[in-house]
Short mmCIF file of C-alpha atoms and ligand atoms in Angstrom, two decimals:
data_model
loop_
_atom_site.label_atom_id
_atom_site.label_comp_id
_atom_site.label_asym_id
_atom_site.label_seq_id
_atom_site.Cartn_x
_atom_site.Cartn_y
_atom_site.Cartn_z
CA MET P 50 -107.19 68.19 118.86
CA LEU P 51 -106.83 71.45 117.01
CA GLU P 52 -103.32 72.12 115.73
CA PHE P 53 -102.00 75.44 114.46
CA THR P 54 -99.13 75.82 112.00
CA ASP P 55 -95.87 77.52 113.03
CA GLU P 56 -96.99 80.71 111.30
CA GLU P 57 -100.33 80.65 113.10
CA ARG P 58 -98.60 80.08 116.45
CA LEU P 59 -96.35 83.05 115.72
CA ILE P 60 -99.41 85.25 115.20
CA GLN P 61 -100.78 84.01 118.53
CA SER P 62 -97.59 84.84 120.40
CA GLU P 63 -97.17 88.28 118.77
CA VAL P 64 -100.71 89.23 119.80
CA GLN P 65 -100.17 87.82 123.31
CA LYS P 66 -97.11 90.11 123.64
CA ILE P 67 -99.25 93.18 122.92
CA CYS P 68 -101.98 92.00 125.28
CA GLU P 69 -99.46 91.62 128.11
CA ASN P 70 -99.19 95.44 128.14
CA TYR P 71 -102.84 95.65 129.21
CA ASP P 72 -103.45 94.06 132.59
CA ASN P 73 -106.65 93.21 134.47
CA GLU P 74 -106.72 96.61 136.15
CA PHE P 75 -106.63 98.33 132.76
CA TRP P 76 -109.73 96.46 131.56
CA GLN P 77 -111.50 96.86 134.91
CA GLU P 78 -110.93 100.60 134.74
CA LYS P 79 -112.26 100.77 131.16
CA ASP P 80 -115.33 98.80 132.12
CA ARG P 81 -115.96 100.86 135.26
CA ASN P 82 -115.69 104.16 133.37
CA ALA P 83 -117.34 102.89 130.16
CA GLU P 84 -114.24 104.14 128.36
CA TYR P 85 -113.28 102.95 124.90
CA PRO P 86 -109.77 101.35 124.94
CA MET P 87 -108.35 103.58 122.22
CA GLU P 88 -104.71 103.09 123.29
CA PHE P 89 -105.09 99.31 122.84
CA VAL P 90 -106.70 99.70 119.40
CA GLN P 91 -103.98 102.15 118.38
CA GLU P 92 -101.25 99.74 119.43
CA LEU P 93 -102.83 96.97 117.36
CA GLY P 94 -102.89 99.44 114.45
CA GLU P 95 -99.21 100.32 114.92
CA HIS P 96 -98.33 96.62 114.71
CA GLY P 97 -100.40 96.25 111.54
CA TRP P 98 -103.04 93.93 113.01
CA LEU P 99 -105.98 96.16 112.06
CA GLY P 100 -104.94 95.55 108.44
CA THR P 101 -104.95 91.75 108.82
CA VAL P 102 -107.43 91.08 105.99
CA ILE P 103 -106.46 94.07 103.82
CA PRO P 104 -104.52 92.89 100.74
CA GLU P 105 -100.77 93.57 100.72
CA GLN P 106 -101.00 95.80 97.65
CA TYR P 107 -103.01 98.27 99.77
CA GLY P 108 -100.65 98.12 102.73
CA GLY P 109 -102.33 95.31 104.67
CA ALA P 110 -101.09 91.92 105.85
CA GLY P 111 -102.98 90.01 103.14
CA MET P 112 -104.21 87.40 105.58
CA ASP P 113 -107.69 85.95 106.03
CA THR P 114 -110.53 85.16 108.42
CA LEU P 115 -108.48 82.31 109.90
CA GLU P 116 -105.66 84.55 111.07
CA ALA P 117 -108.12 87.23 112.23
CA SER P 118 -109.95 84.59 114.28
CA ILE P 119 -106.69 83.59 115.95
CA ILE P 120 -105.95 87.23 116.80
CA LEU P 121 -109.40 87.95 118.20
CA GLU P 122 -109.53 84.71 120.19
CA GLU P 123 -106.16 85.50 121.79
CA ILE P 124 -107.23 89.05 122.66
CA ALA P 125 -110.38 87.83 124.42
CA ALA P 126 -108.49 84.97 126.12
CA SER P 127 -105.75 87.32 127.38
CA GLY P 128 -108.14 88.60 130.04
CA ALA P 129 -109.42 91.52 127.97
CA GLY P 130 -112.58 89.59 127.12
CA PHE P 131 -114.95 91.36 124.75
CA ASN P 132 -113.74 94.75 125.98
CA GLY P 133 -110.62 93.91 123.99
CA SER P 134 -111.82 91.87 121.03
CA MET P 135 -114.99 93.85 120.29
CA SER P 136 -113.13 97.14 120.48
CA CYS P 137 -111.15 96.19 117.38
CA HIS P 138 -113.11 93.61 115.35
CA GLY P 139 -115.03 96.36 113.56
CA ALA P 140 -111.83 98.04 112.42
CA MET P 141 -110.59 94.70 111.12
CA PHE P 142 -113.77 93.63 109.29
CA ILE P 143 -115.92 96.59 108.25
CA PRO P 144 -113.30 97.45 105.56
CA ARG P 145 -114.31 94.14 103.88
CA SER P 146 -117.04 96.06 102.03
CA ILE P 147 -114.38 98.19 100.36
CA ILE P 148 -112.00 95.27 99.78
CA ASN P 149 -114.74 93.21 98.10
CA TYR P 150 -116.80 95.86 96.35
CA GLY P 151 -115.03 99.25 96.39
CA SER P 152 -113.76 100.90 93.21
CA GLU P 153 -110.02 100.76 92.56
CA GLU P 154 -109.77 104.51 93.37
CA MET P 155 -111.54 104.00 96.69
CA LYS P 156 -109.31 101.04 97.60
CA LYS P 157 -106.14 102.98 96.76
CA GLU P 158 -107.24 106.02 98.74
CA ILE P 159 -108.84 104.46 101.81
CA LEU P 160 -107.34 101.02 102.50
CA PRO P 161 -103.71 102.10 103.18
CA GLN P 162 -104.94 104.60 105.81
CA LEU P 163 -106.92 101.82 107.49
CA ALA P 164 -104.14 99.25 107.28
CA SER P 165 -101.71 101.59 109.05
CA GLY P 166 -104.27 102.46 111.72
CA ASP P 167 -103.99 106.18 110.81
CA LYS P 168 -107.73 106.24 110.14
CA LEU P 169 -110.42 103.98 111.56
CA LEU P 170 -113.40 102.57 109.69
CA GLN P 171 -115.23 100.77 112.48
CA CYS P 172 -118.80 101.97 112.26
CA PHE P 173 -121.42 100.04 110.28
CA ALA P 174 -124.88 101.59 110.10
CA LEU P 175 -127.59 99.13 109.10
CA THR P 176 -130.07 98.69 111.99
CA GLU P 177 -132.97 101.16 112.30
CA PRO P 178 -135.60 101.57 115.04
CA ASN P 179 -138.22 99.88 112.85
CA ALA P 180 -135.84 97.54 111.08
CA GLY P 181 -134.10 95.18 113.49
CA PHE P 182 -133.26 91.77 112.08
CA ASP P 183 -135.55 92.49 109.12
CA SER P 184 -132.97 94.66 107.38
CA THR P 185 -135.08 95.02 104.26
CA ALA P 186 -137.46 97.26 106.24
CA ILE P 187 -134.91 100.10 106.43
CA THR P 188 -136.18 103.47 105.24
CA THR P 189 -133.07 105.68 105.38
CA ARG P 190 -132.92 107.18 101.88
CA ALA P 191 -130.02 108.02 99.59
CA GLU P 192 -131.25 110.08 96.65
CA ARG P 193 -129.02 110.84 93.71
CA ASN P 194 -128.67 114.54 92.94
CA GLY P 195 -126.08 115.19 90.20
CA ASP P 196 -122.64 114.26 91.55
CA THR P 197 -123.88 113.57 95.07
CA TYR P 198 -126.24 111.39 97.06
CA VAL P 199 -128.40 113.11 99.68
CA ILE P 200 -129.00 111.04 102.82
CA ASN P 201 -131.98 111.37 105.16
CA GLY P 202 -133.09 108.98 107.90
CA GLN P 203 -132.25 107.41 111.24
CA LYS P 204 -130.04 104.54 112.35
CA THR P 205 -129.70 102.89 115.72
CA TRP P 206 -127.16 100.66 117.48
CA CYS P 207 -124.35 102.28 115.47
CA SER P 208 -121.36 101.09 117.45
CA ARG P 209 -118.08 102.99 117.80
CA ILE P 210 -119.10 106.01 115.70
CA HIS P 211 -117.34 108.22 118.26
CA ALA P 212 -114.03 106.43 117.54
CA SER P 213 -114.36 106.14 113.80
CA ASP P 214 -113.26 108.34 110.90
CA TYR P 215 -115.46 106.59 108.38
CA MET P 216 -118.76 104.75 108.40
CA VAL P 217 -120.25 102.20 106.01
CA LEU P 218 -123.90 103.20 105.67
CA VAL P 219 -126.69 101.05 104.26
CA ALA P 220 -129.48 103.14 102.72
CA ARG P 221 -132.35 102.68 100.30
CA THR P 222 -131.61 104.01 96.84
CA THR P 223 -134.99 102.70 95.69
CA PRO P 224 -137.93 102.82 98.12
CA LEU P 225 -139.46 99.54 99.27
CA GLU P 226 -142.73 100.30 97.46
CA GLU P 227 -140.92 100.51 94.11
CA VAL P 228 -138.85 97.29 94.17
CA SER P 229 -139.94 93.95 92.77
CA LYS P 230 -138.14 92.11 95.62
CA LYS P 231 -137.71 93.65 99.07
CA THR P 232 -134.01 92.67 99.08
CA ASN P 233 -133.44 94.95 96.07
CA GLY P 234 -132.95 98.71 96.21
CA MET P 235 -130.45 99.02 99.06
CA SER P 236 -126.90 100.38 98.64
CA LEU P 237 -123.69 100.76 100.63
CA PHE P 238 -121.92 104.11 101.05
CA LEU P 239 -118.69 105.26 102.58
CA VAL P 240 -119.35 108.26 104.84
CA ASP P 241 -116.60 110.59 106.04
CA ILE P 242 -117.86 111.30 109.57
CA GLU P 243 -115.86 114.50 110.04
CA ASP P 244 -117.25 115.88 106.78
CA ALA P 245 -120.79 114.95 107.87
CA LYS P 246 -120.26 116.85 111.13
CA GLU P 247 -118.90 119.88 109.27
CA GLN P 248 -122.02 119.88 107.11
CA GLY P 249 -124.12 119.83 110.31
CA ALA P 250 -125.99 116.93 108.71
CA ILE P 251 -125.44 114.25 111.38
CA ASP P 252 -126.58 114.05 114.98
CA THR P 253 -125.85 111.28 117.52
CA ALA P 254 -127.00 110.17 120.97
CA GLU P 255 -125.40 107.34 122.92
CA ILE P 256 -127.64 104.45 123.98
CA GLU P 257 -127.25 103.86 127.72
CA LYS P 258 -126.37 100.24 128.37
CA ASN P 259 -123.94 97.88 129.99
CA ILE P 260 -120.84 96.74 128.10
CA ARG P 261 -120.26 100.29 126.93
CA ALA P 262 -116.48 100.26 126.97
CA ALA P 263 -115.85 98.16 123.87
CA VAL P 264 -119.10 98.72 122.04
CA PRO P 265 -120.53 102.12 122.81
CA SER P 266 -123.60 102.29 120.55
CA TYR P 267 -125.42 105.31 119.22
CA GLU P 268 -128.59 106.49 117.60
CA VAL P 269 -127.73 108.52 114.51
CA TRP P 270 -129.83 110.97 112.53
CA PHE P 271 -129.02 112.18 109.02
CA GLU P 272 -130.54 115.33 107.60
CA ASP P 273 -129.67 116.27 104.02
CA LEU P 274 -126.19 114.79 104.30
CA GLU P 275 -124.43 115.16 100.93
CA ILE P 276 -121.87 112.55 99.97
CA PRO P 277 -119.97 112.33 96.68
CA ALA P 278 -121.47 109.85 94.21
CA GLU P 279 -118.12 108.02 94.03
CA ASN P 280 -118.60 107.02 97.70
CA LEU P 281 -121.13 104.42 96.57
CA ILE P 282 -119.58 101.01 97.40
CA GLY P 283 -120.26 98.43 94.71
CA GLU P 284 -123.40 98.46 92.59
CA GLU P 285 -126.34 100.72 93.30
CA ASP P 286 -129.36 98.75 94.63
CA ASP P 287 -127.23 95.62 95.35
CA GLY P 288 -126.27 96.53 98.93
CA PHE P 289 -128.35 93.85 100.64
CA TYR P 290 -126.51 91.08 98.81
CA GLN P 291 -123.15 92.69 99.57
CA VAL P 292 -124.03 92.77 103.29
CA MET P 293 -125.22 89.13 103.23
CA ASP P 294 -121.95 88.14 101.63
CA GLY P 295 -120.03 89.17 104.77
CA LEU P 296 -122.29 87.51 107.34
CA ASN P 297 -120.61 84.11 107.45
CA GLU P 298 -117.23 85.68 108.06
CA GLU P 299 -118.69 87.79 110.86
CA ARG P 300 -120.15 84.66 112.45
CA VAL P 301 -116.80 82.90 112.39
CA VAL P 302 -114.81 85.72 113.99
CA ILE P 303 -117.37 86.36 116.69
CA ALA P 304 -117.38 82.63 117.42
CA ALA P 305 -113.59 82.83 117.88
CA GLU P 306 -114.04 85.73 120.30
CA ALA P 307 -116.64 83.75 122.28
CA VAL P 308 -114.22 80.81 122.43
CA GLY P 309 -111.55 83.18 123.79
CA LEU P 310 -114.01 84.39 126.41
CA ALA P 311 -114.84 80.80 127.43
CA ARG P 312 -111.12 80.01 127.68
CA VAL P 313 -110.29 82.89 130.00
CA ALA P 314 -113.35 82.21 132.19
CA ILE P 315 -112.29 78.56 132.62
CA ASP P 316 -108.65 79.56 133.32
CA ARG P 317 -109.72 82.02 135.99
CA ALA P 318 -112.08 79.51 137.60
CA VAL P 319 -109.45 76.75 137.67
CA LYS P 320 -106.94 79.15 139.22
CA TYR P 321 -109.41 80.19 141.90
CA ALA P 322 -110.49 76.59 142.55
CA THR P 323 -106.89 75.53 143.16
CA GLU P 324 -106.23 78.44 145.57
CA ARG P 325 -109.40 78.90 147.60
CA GLU P 326 -109.72 76.75 150.74
CA VAL P 327 -113.02 76.14 152.52
CA PHE P 328 -113.73 73.31 155.01
CA ASP P 329 -109.96 72.69 155.13
CA ARG P 330 -109.73 71.70 151.48
CA LYS P 331 -109.29 73.39 148.16
CA ILE P 332 -112.72 74.01 146.63
CA GLY P 333 -111.37 72.44 143.41
CA ALA P 334 -111.22 69.08 145.21
CA ASN P 335 -115.03 69.01 145.17
CA GLN P 336 -116.57 67.30 142.15
CA ALA P 337 -119.40 69.84 142.25
CA ILE P 338 -116.80 72.47 141.35
CA GLN P 339 -114.80 70.25 138.96
CA HIS P 340 -117.59 68.90 136.78
CA PRO P 341 -119.09 72.19 135.55
CA LEU P 342 -115.56 73.31 134.63
CA ALA P 343 -114.78 70.02 132.90
CA GLU P 344 -118.05 70.27 130.97
CA ALA P 345 -117.33 73.88 130.06
CA HIS P 346 -113.87 72.85 128.80
CA ALA P 347 -115.36 70.05 126.68
CA ARG P 348 -117.92 72.44 125.16
CA MET P 349 -115.33 75.15 124.55
CA THR P 350 -112.96 72.69 122.84
CA SER P 351 -115.70 71.40 120.60
CA ALA P 352 -116.85 74.95 119.71
CA ARG P 353 -113.24 75.90 118.99
CA ASN P 354 -112.83 72.96 116.59
CA ILE P 355 -115.90 73.86 114.53
CA THR P 356 -114.93 77.55 114.56
CA TYR P 357 -111.53 76.85 113.00
CA GLN P 358 -113.03 74.26 110.66
CA ALA P 359 -115.26 77.09 109.39
CA ALA P 360 -112.36 79.58 109.27
CA ARG P 361 -110.24 77.15 107.20
CA ALA P 362 -113.14 76.42 104.86
CA PHE P 363 -113.56 80.17 104.40
CA LYS P 364 -109.86 80.59 103.58
CA GLU P 365 -110.00 77.75 101.07
CA GLY P 366 -113.07 79.23 99.40
CA ARG P 367 -115.38 76.33 100.35
CA ASP P 368 -119.03 76.73 101.30
CA VAL P 369 -119.06 77.82 104.91
CA GLY P 370 -122.70 78.62 105.75
CA GLU P 371 -123.44 75.52 107.84
CA ALA P 372 -120.13 75.48 109.72
CA ALA P 373 -120.18 79.26 110.34
CA ASN P 374 -123.68 79.20 111.80
CA ILE P 375 -123.06 76.12 113.93
CA ALA P 376 -119.79 77.65 115.16
CA ALA P 377 -121.58 80.87 116.09
CA TYR P 378 -124.23 78.94 117.98
CA MET P 379 -121.92 76.50 119.80
CA ALA P 380 -119.36 79.16 120.74
CA ARG P 381 -121.93 81.41 122.39
CA GLU P 382 -123.30 78.39 124.30
CA ALA P 383 -119.76 77.51 125.36
CA ALA P 384 -119.09 81.09 126.50
CA SER P 385 -122.29 81.20 128.53
CA ASP P 386 -121.63 77.83 130.19
CA ALA P 387 -118.02 78.69 130.98
CA THR P 388 -118.70 82.16 132.37
CA ASP P 389 -121.61 80.85 134.46
CA ALA P 390 -119.41 78.08 135.91
CA ALA P 391 -116.66 80.64 136.57
CA VAL P 392 -119.01 82.91 138.53
CA GLN P 393 -120.30 79.93 140.54
CA THR P 394 -116.76 78.74 141.30
CA HIS P 395 -115.91 82.15 142.73
CA GLY P 396 -118.86 82.08 145.15
CA GLY P 397 -119.53 85.56 146.50
CA TYR P 398 -116.42 86.85 144.74
CA GLY P 399 -118.10 85.87 141.48
CA VAL P 400 -119.78 89.26 141.50
CA ALA P 401 -116.75 91.22 142.70
CA THR P 402 -115.34 93.20 139.77
CA GLU P 403 -111.73 92.51 140.79
CA TYR P 404 -112.11 88.87 139.67
CA ASP P 405 -113.42 89.84 136.21
CA VAL P 406 -115.68 86.79 135.80
CA GLU P 407 -118.83 88.87 136.38
CA ARG P 408 -117.86 91.03 133.38
CA TYR P 409 -117.19 87.94 131.24
CA TYR P 410 -120.64 86.63 132.22
CA ARG P 411 -122.28 89.87 131.04
CA GLU P 412 -120.26 89.78 127.82
CA ALA P 413 -121.23 86.18 127.11
CA ARG P 414 -124.92 87.13 127.37
CA LEU P 415 -124.47 89.69 124.61
CA THR P 416 -123.37 87.01 122.13
CA HIS P 417 -126.94 85.62 122.17
CA ILE P 418 -128.47 88.84 120.84
CA ALA P 419 -125.91 90.67 118.72
CA PRO P 420 -124.74 90.97 116.04
CA VAL P 421 -127.15 88.14 115.29
CA SER P 422 -129.55 86.45 117.69
CA ASP P 423 -129.82 82.76 118.58
CA GLU P 424 -133.18 82.68 116.82
CA MET P 425 -131.81 83.96 113.51
CA ILE P 426 -128.98 81.40 113.65
CA LEU P 427 -131.46 78.60 114.33
CA ASN P 428 -133.68 79.94 111.51
CA TYR P 429 -130.69 79.56 109.18
CA ILE P 430 -129.90 76.02 110.32
CA SER P 431 -133.59 74.99 110.11
CA GLU P 432 -134.02 76.34 106.60
CA HIS P 433 -130.64 75.96 104.90
CA VAL P 434 -129.24 72.87 106.62
CA LEU P 435 -132.30 70.85 107.60
CA GLY P 436 -134.37 71.91 104.58
CA LEU P 437 -137.39 72.95 106.67
CA PRO P 438 -139.70 75.63 105.26
CA ARG P 439 -138.72 79.26 105.77
CA SER P 440 -140.66 80.35 108.85
CA TYR P 441 -140.80 84.12 108.32
C1 FAD G 760 -124.29 96.02 121.65
C2 FAD G 760 -124.90 96.04 120.29
C3 FAD G 760 -124.14 96.55 119.23
C4 FAD G 760 -124.70 96.62 117.96
N1 FAD G 760 -123.97 97.20 116.94
C5 FAD G 760 -124.55 97.38 115.75
C6 FAD G 760 -123.87 98.10 114.72
O1 FAD G 760 -122.73 98.55 114.89
N2 FAD G 760 -124.51 98.32 113.55
C7 FAD G 760 -125.77 97.86 113.31
O2 FAD G 760 -126.28 98.10 112.22
N3 FAD G 760 -126.45 97.15 114.25
C8 FAD G 760 -125.87 96.92 115.46
N4 FAD G 760 -126.56 96.24 116.44
C9 FAD G 760 -127.89 95.71 116.14
C10 FAD G 760 -127.94 94.18 116.13
O3 FAD G 760 -127.11 93.70 115.13
C11 FAD G 760 -129.36 93.61 115.87
O4 FAD G 760 -129.71 93.77 114.56
C12 FAD G 760 -130.39 94.28 116.64
O5 FAD G 760 -130.07 94.26 118.00
C13 FAD G 760 -131.73 93.56 116.43
O6 FAD G 760 -132.70 94.48 116.33
P1 FAD G 760 -133.94 94.53 117.31
O7 FAD G 760 -133.49 94.73 118.70
O8 FAD G 760 -134.84 95.55 116.70
O9 FAD G 760 -134.53 93.07 117.24
P2 FAD G 760 -135.85 92.56 116.53
O10 FAD G 760 -135.64 92.41 115.09
O11 FAD G 760 -136.98 93.41 117.02
O12 FAD G 760 -135.98 91.11 117.20
C14 FAD G 760 -136.39 90.96 118.57
C15 FAD G 760 -136.32 89.50 118.96
O13 FAD G 760 -137.22 88.75 118.14
C16 FAD G 760 -136.54 87.69 117.50
N5 FAD G 760 -137.08 87.50 116.16
C17 FAD G 760 -137.38 88.46 115.25
N6 FAD G 760 -137.81 87.89 114.11
C18 FAD G 760 -137.76 86.55 114.30
C19 FAD G 760 -138.06 85.41 113.49
N7 FAD G 760 -138.50 85.54 112.24
N8 FAD G 760 -137.87 84.18 114.01
C20 FAD G 760 -137.43 84.02 115.27
N9 FAD G 760 -137.15 85.05 116.09
C21 FAD G 760 -137.29 86.30 115.61
C22 FAD G 760 -135.08 88.11 117.44
O14 FAD G 760 -134.21 87.01 117.35
C23 FAD G 760 -134.94 88.87 118.75
O15 FAD G 760 -134.69 87.96 119.79
C24 FAD G 760 -126.02 96.14 117.72
C25 FAD G 760 -126.76 95.60 118.78
C26 FAD G 760 -126.22 95.56 120.05
C27 FAD G 760 -127.06 95.02 121.18
#
């Protein structure tokens, strides 16, 4: 079975202490009102957890994907579910672009503000209405004009822009028609959202959907937004490769969150099954209730093992593509199985918001479509692991 070191267990318990301040009613209220849990995110920032992967020299904790996975799993498992873990994973990981590719000046200026939680960079703008999983089809333009880039275009599914000071924007610096390879010609930029508003060059509209509390998502329009040329992150025209570089890490941490969601769903179901009496016996005495929960536990444990195998490989600098993609796939399956079994165990109360399992069920469904769909994960495994021809 999976074993954590003393240091890793300490991280778990420190995060659990913070989570204890936010009870079931808090998360139910946030979900009911579609309200972003800013106070929770701020408290994580005050304790330095938003700076988990930021190097110590820039004020962060200098830890890695492994520790971040532990934190996010514990948040989800505390009862917060995705309302908790998804509200803060962007702030923890979107800064990776700056850590890996930003200039020294940018790192010195921006990272300490993010590590302390004083400023939030938790908005990543890649998807466009006509460019879903085919990111190379984006048309948002960044044109160089002296010391600035001028941005025009539209993004969609921009999550948490309303609670973010900065955004990492992916735009075309060379139009698709002019590149030799469609993956060339895209670049990353740091956008100061307040400055963009002051210029009157950005407009937003929230996308109505469920699961709005942790991941409120927006359509965003840019019209002649001017950003300083030094806000280019990394090399001009290399943005696609810089984005791809972060995908495996994203898959690992979201797998850890899905494992946390599976854990809390199983815990809640077991608790209910040992309390609820029907036909003069606890419902948990029925094998029809036990077996789905036992299966869900077996699947969750197995998903958890591969998730941390991937996280350790990442930390040790080993190739992680296969493990990260399998972890992402197995963890979302485990979350769906566990939340489904938890709803079933609760009978009619499975849909009553006070028992939370209905929310976990909704949240587990999301893992199959975003940030990356089941199909794209299976495409990766087919092509890169099984060596089958690329299908698209
Ligand atoms: C809650 C939420 C938050 C999000 N937050 C952000 C964010 O902050 N920033 C951001 O940039 N994006 C964000 N996204 C976008 C997300 O990451 C996906 O890129 C986006 O949902 C996919 O775009 P689409 O709906 O246009 O899908 P499409 O690309 O139109 O795909 C539709 C379906 O077809 C399948 N499909 C497409 N091509 C293939 C193929 N070749 N083989 C097999 N199946 C295929 C897909 O798997 C999918 O099931 C978010 C999405 C959601 C739902």
